[in-house]
XYZ file of N, CA and C in Angstrom:
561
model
N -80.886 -79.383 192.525
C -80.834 -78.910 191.165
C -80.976 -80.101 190.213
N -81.663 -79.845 189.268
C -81.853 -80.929 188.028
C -81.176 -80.760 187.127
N -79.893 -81.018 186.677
C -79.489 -81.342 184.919
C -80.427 -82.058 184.441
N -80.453 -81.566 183.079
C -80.353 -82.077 181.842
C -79.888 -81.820 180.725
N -79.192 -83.152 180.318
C -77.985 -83.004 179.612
C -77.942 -84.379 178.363
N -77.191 -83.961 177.533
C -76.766 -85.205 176.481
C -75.325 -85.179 176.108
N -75.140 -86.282 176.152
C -73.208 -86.456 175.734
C -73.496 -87.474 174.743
N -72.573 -87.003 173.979
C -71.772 -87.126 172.794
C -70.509 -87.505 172.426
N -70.279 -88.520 171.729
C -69.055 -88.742 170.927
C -68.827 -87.606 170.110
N -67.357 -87.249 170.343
C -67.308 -86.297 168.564
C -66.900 -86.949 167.816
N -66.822 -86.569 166.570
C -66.707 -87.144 165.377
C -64.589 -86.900 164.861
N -65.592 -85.222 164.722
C -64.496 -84.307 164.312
C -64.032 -83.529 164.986
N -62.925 -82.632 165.251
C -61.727 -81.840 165.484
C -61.131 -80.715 164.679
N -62.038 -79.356 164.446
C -61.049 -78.342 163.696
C -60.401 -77.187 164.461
N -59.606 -76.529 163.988
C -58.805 -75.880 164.843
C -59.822 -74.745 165.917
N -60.573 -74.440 165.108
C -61.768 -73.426 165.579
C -61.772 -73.563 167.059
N -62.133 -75.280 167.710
C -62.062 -75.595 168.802
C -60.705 -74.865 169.789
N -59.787 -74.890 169.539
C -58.482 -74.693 169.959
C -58.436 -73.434 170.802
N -59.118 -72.269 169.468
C -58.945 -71.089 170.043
C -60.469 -70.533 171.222
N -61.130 -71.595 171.600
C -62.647 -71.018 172.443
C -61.988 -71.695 173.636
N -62.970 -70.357 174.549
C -62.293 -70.736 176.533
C -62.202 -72.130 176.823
N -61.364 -71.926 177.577
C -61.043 -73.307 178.434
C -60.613 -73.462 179.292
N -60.725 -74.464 180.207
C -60.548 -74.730 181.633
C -59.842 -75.900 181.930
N -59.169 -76.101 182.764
C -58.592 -77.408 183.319
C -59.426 -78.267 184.302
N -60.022 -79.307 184.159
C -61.063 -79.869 184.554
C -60.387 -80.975 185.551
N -60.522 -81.555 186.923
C -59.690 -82.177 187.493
C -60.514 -82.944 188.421
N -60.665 -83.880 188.670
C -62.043 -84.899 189.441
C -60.929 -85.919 190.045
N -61.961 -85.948 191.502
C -61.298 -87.151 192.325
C -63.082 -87.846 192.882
N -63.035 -88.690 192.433
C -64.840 -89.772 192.294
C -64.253 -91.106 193.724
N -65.373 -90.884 194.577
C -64.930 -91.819 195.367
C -66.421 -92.581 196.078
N -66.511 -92.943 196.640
C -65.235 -93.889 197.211
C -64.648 -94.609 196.245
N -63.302 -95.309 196.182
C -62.486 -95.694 195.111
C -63.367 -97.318 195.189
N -63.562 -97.480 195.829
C -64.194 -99.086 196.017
C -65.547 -99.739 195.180
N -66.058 -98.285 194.885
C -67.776 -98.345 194.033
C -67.086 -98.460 192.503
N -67.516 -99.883 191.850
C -67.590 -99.708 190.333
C -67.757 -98.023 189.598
N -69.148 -97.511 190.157
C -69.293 -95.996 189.674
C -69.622 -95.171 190.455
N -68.847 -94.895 191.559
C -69.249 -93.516 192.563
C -69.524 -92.023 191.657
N -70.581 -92.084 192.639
C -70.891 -90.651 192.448
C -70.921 -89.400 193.262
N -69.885 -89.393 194.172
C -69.409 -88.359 195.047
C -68.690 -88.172 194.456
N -67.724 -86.568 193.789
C -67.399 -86.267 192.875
C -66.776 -84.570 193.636
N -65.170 -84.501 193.836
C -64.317 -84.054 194.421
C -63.718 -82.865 193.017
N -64.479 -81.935 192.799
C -64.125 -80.823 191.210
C -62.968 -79.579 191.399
N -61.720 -79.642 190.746
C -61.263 -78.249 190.621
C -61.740 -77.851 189.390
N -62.614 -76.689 188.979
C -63.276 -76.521 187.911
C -62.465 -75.186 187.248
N -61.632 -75.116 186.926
C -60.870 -73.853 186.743
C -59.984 -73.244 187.923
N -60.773 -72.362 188.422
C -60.474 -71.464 189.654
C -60.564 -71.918 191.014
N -62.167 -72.668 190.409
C -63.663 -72.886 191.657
C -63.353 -74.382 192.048
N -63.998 -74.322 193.689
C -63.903 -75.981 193.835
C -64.759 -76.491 194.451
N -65.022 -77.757 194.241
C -66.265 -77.700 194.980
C -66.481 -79.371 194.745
N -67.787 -79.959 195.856
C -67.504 -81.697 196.030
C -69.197 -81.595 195.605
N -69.424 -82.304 194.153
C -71.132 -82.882 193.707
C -71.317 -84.112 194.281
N -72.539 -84.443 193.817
C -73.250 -85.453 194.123
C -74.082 -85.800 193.196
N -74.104 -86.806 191.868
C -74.966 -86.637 190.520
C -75.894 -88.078 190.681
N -77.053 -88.377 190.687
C -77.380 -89.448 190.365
C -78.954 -89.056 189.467
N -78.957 -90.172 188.617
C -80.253 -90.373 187.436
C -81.211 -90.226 187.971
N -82.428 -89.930 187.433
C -83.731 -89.555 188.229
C -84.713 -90.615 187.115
N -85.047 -91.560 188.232
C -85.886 -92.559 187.708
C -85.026 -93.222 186.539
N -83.966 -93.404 186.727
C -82.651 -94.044 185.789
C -82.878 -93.817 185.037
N -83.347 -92.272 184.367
C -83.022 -91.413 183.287
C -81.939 -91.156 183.420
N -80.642 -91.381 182.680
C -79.005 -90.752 182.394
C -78.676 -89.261 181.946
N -80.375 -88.748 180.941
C -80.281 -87.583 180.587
C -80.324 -86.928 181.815
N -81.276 -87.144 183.111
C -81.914 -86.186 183.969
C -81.321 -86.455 184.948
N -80.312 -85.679 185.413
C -79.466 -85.667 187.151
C -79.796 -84.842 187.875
N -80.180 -85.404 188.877
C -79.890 -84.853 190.302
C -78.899 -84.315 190.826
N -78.614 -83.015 190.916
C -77.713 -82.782 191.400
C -77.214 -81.644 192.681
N -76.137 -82.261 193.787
C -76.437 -81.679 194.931
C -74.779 -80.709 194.792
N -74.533 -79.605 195.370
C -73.328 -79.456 194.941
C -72.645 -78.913 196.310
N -71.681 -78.763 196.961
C -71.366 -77.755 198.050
C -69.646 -77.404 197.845
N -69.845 -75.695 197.380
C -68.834 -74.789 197.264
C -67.608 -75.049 198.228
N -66.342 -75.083 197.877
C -65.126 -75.558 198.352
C -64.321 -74.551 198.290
N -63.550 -74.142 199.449
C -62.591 -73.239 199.284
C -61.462 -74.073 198.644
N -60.096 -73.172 198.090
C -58.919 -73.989 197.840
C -58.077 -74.766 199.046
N -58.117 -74.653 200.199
C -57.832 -75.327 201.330
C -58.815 -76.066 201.538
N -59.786 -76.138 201.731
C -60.690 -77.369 202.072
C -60.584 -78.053 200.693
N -60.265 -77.520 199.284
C -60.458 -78.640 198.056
C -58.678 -79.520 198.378
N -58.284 -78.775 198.619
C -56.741 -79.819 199.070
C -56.623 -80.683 200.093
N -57.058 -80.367 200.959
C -57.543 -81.134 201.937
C -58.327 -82.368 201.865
N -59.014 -82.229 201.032
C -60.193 -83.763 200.445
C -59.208 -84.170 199.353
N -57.963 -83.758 198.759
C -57.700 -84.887 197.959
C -56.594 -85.596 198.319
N -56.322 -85.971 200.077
C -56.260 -87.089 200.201
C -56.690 -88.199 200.441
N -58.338 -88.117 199.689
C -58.930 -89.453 199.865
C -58.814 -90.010 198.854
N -59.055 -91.468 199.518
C -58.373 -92.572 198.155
C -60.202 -92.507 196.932
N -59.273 -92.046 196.192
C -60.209 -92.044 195.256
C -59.334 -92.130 193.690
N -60.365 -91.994 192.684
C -60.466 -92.793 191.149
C -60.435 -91.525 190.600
N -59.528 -90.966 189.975
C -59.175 -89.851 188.779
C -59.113 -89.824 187.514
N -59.231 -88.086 186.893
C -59.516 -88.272 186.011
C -59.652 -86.620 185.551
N -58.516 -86.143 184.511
C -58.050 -84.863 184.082
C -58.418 -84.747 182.573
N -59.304 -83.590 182.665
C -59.465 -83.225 180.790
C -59.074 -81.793 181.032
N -59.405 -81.104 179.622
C -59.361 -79.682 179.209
C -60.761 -79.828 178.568
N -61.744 -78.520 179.199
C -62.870 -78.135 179.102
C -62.909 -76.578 178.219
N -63.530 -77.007 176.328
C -63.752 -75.908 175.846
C -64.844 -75.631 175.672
N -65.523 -74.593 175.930
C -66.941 -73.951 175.079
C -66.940 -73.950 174.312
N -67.876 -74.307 173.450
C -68.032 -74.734 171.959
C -69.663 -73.718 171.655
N -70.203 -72.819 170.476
C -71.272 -72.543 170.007
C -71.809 -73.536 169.943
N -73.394 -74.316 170.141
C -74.220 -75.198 169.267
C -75.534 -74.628 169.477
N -75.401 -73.925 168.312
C -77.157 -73.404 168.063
C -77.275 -72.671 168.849
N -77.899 -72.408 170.117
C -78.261 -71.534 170.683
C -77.865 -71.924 172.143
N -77.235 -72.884 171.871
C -76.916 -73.724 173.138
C -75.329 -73.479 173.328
N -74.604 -73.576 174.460
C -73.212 -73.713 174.459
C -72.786 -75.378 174.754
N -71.790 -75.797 173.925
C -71.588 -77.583 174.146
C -69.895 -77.311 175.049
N -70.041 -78.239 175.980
C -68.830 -78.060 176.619
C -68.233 -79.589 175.994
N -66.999 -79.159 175.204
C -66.273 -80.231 174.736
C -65.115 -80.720 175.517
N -65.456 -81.677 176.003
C -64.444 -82.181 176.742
C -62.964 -83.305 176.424
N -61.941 -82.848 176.480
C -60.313 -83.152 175.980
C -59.916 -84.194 177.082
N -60.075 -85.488 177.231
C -59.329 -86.413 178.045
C -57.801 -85.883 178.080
N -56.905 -86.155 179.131
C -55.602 -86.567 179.142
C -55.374 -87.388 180.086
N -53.982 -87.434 179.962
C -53.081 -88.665 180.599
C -54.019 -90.098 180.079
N -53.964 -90.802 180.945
C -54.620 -92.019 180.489
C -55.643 -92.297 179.412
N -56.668 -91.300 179.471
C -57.598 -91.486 178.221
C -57.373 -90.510 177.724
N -55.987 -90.104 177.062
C -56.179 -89.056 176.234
C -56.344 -89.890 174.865
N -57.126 -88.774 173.845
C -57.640 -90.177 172.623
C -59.207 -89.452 172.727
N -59.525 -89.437 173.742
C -61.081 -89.573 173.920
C -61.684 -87.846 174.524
N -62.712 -87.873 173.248
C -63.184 -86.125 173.483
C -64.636 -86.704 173.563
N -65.326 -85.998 174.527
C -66.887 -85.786 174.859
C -67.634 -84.691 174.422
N -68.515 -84.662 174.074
C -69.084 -83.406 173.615
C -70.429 -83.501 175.172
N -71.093 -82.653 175.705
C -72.085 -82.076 176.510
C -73.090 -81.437 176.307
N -74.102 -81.531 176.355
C -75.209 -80.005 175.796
C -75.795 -80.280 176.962
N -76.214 -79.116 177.758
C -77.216 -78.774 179.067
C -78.046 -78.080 178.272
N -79.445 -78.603 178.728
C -80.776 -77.481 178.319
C -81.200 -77.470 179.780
N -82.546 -76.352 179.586
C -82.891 -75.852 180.538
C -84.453 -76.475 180.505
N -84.750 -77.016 179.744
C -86.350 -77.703 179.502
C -85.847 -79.259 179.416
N -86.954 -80.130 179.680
C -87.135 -81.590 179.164
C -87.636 -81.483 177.594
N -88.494 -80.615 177.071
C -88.376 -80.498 175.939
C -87.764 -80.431 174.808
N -87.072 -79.406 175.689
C -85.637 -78.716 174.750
C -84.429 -79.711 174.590
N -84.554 -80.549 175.579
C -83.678 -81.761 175.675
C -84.002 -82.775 174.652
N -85.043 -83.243 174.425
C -85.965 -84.467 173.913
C -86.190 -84.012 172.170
N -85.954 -82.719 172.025
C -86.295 -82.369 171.057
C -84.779 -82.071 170.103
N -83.834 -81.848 170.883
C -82.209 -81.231 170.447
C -82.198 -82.619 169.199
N -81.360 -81.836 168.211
C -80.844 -82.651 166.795
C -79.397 -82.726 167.103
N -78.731 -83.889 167.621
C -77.251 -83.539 166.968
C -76.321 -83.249 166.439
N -75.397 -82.709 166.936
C -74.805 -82.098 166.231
C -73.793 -82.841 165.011
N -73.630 -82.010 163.822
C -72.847 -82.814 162.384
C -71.619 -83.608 163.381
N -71.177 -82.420 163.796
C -69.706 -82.738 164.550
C -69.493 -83.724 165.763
N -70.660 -85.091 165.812
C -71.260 -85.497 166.423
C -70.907 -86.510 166.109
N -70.637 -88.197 166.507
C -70.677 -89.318 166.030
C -71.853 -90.116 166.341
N -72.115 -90.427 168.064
C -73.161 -90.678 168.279
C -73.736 -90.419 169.818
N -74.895 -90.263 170.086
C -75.259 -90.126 171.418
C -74.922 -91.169 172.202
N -74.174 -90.991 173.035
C -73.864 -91.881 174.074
C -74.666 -91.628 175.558
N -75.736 -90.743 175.804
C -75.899 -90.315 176.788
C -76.131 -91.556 177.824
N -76.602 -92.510 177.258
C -77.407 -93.641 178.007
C -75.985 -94.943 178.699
N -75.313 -94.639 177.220
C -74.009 -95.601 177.139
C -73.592 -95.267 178.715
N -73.458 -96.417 179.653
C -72.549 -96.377 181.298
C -71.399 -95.997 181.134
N -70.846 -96.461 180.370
C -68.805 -96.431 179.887
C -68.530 -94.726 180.049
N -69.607 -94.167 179.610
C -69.049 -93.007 179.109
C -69.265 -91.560 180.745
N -69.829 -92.350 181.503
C -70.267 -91.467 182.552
C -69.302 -91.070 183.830
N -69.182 -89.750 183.850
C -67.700 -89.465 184.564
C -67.119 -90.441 185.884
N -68.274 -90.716 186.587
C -67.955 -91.755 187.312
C -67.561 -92.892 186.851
N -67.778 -94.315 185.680
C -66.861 -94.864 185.585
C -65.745 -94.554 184.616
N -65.417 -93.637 183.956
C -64.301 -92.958 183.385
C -63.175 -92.979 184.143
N -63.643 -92.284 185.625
C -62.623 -92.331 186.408
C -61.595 -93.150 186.638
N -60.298 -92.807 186.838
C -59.409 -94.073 186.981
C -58.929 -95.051 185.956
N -59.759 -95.002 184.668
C -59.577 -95.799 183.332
C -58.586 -95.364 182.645
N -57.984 -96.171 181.685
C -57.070 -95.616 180.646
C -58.208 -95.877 179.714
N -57.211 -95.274 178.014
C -58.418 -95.909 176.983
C -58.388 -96.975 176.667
N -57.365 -97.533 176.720
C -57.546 -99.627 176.249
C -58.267 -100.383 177.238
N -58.668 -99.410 177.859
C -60.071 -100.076 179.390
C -61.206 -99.788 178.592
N -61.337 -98.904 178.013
C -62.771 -98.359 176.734
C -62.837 -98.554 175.699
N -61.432 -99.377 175.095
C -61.681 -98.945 173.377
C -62.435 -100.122 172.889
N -62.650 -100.935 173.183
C -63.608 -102.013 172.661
C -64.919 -101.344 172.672
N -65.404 -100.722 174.150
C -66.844 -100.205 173.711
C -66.661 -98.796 172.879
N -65.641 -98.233 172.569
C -65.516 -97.186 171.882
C -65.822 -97.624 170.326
N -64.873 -98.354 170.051
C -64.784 -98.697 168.917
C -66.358 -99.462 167.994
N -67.168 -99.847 169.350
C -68.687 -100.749 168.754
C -69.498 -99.276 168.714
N -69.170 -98.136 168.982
C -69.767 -96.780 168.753
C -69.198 -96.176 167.172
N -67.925 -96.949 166.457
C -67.537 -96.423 165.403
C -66.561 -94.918 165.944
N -66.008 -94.950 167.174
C -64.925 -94.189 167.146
C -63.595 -94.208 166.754
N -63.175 -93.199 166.265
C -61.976 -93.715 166.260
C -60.986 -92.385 167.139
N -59.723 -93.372 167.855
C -59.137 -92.409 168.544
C -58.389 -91.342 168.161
N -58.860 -89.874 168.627
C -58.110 -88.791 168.165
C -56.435 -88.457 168.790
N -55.744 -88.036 168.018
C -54.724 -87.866 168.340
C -54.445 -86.740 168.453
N -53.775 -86.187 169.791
C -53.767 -85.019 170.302
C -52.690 -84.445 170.712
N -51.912 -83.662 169.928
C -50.312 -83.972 170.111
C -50.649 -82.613 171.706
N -51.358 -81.837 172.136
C -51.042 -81.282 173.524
C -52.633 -81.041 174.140
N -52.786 -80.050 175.113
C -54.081 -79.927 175.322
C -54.708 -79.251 174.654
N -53.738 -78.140 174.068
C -54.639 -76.769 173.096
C -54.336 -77.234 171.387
N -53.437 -77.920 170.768
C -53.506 -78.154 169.714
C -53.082 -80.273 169.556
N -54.133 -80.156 168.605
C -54.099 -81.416 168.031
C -53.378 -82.042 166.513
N -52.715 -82.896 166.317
C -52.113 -83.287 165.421
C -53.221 -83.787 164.079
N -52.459 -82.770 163.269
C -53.482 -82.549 162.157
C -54.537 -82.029 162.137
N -54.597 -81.010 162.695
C -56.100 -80.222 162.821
C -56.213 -79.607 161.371
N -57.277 -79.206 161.269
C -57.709 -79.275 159.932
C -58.194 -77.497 160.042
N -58.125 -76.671 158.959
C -59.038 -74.822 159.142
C -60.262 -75.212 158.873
N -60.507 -75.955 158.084
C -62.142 -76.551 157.760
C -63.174 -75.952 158.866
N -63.665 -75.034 158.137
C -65.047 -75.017 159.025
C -66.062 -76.469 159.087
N -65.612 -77.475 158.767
C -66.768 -79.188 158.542
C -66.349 -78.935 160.301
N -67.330 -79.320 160.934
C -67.397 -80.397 162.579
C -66.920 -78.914 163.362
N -65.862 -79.379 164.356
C -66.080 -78.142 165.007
C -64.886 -77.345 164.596
């Protein structure tokens, strides 16, 4: 299977976000020994299952990707390998015609939200406008790619965060954030 995809810094945070589905997102990336493995150990909600993502012609937008379905006993079973973690909260977000999966760091990098857009064309990819609620495309940026995420806190990122003009959000839980705003501005 081919992704293609673009990630994003967000900018902004309105409550709007709060109330759209969400999932508990839970990754074990190994081998723990690779700067950026890309064997990739997923409880995706319900579902579980072990990927395999790498760039196609070291395009970052365009992954390769191999996937094989995991029962909940075989996904428990694989996480005692020593591997590099890494827990968000996954909301669906509207963008245009597209759905953006916004992604909520915790524990260690909580602070740090990703935005996602999957298209289904190289076109549709090459051609997408960012979104307002957007700071900047990071798709290319390494720092930001789930494999080396893994295992990081944010004072392991905030230097390259900060040369992107982020600044860290503060998130007093997973479903509500401190100072969220009703503002329809961002999301």
């Amino acid at each position: 299977m081919i992704e293609l995809e673009k990630t994003y810094l967000i900018k902004n945070i309105s409550t709007g976000l709060w109330d759209r589905p969400h999932k508990e997102v839970f990754d074990i990336y190994f081998p723990q020994s690779v700067e950026h493995p890309v064997l990739r150990l997923r409880k995706n909600g319900s579902k579980f299952e072990m990927t395999k993502k790498k760039p196609i012609a070291g395009d970052t937008s365009r992954l390769e990707e191999q996937t094989i379905v995991l029962t909940e006993a075989e996904f428990v079973a694989l996480t005692q390998v020593d591997g590099k973690k890494v827990r968000k909260i996954r909301y669906k977000y509207p963008c245009g015609k597209y759905i953006a999966e916004v992604d909520v760091f915790q524990d260690s990098l909580a602070g740090l939200v990703l935005v996602d857009v999957e298209f289904p064309t190289v076109e549709e990819k090459d051609n997408f406008v960012m979104p307002e609620f957007c700071l900047a495309d990071v798709t290319s940026a390494k720092f930001t790619a789930g494999g080396m995420l893994c295992g990081k806190s944010y004072g392991d990122i905030e230097e390259e965060l900060e040369g992107w003009g982020y600044e860290r959000l503060e998130i007093k839980s997973s479903l509500s954030p401190v100072g969220a705003s009703d503002s329809s501005q961002g999301l």
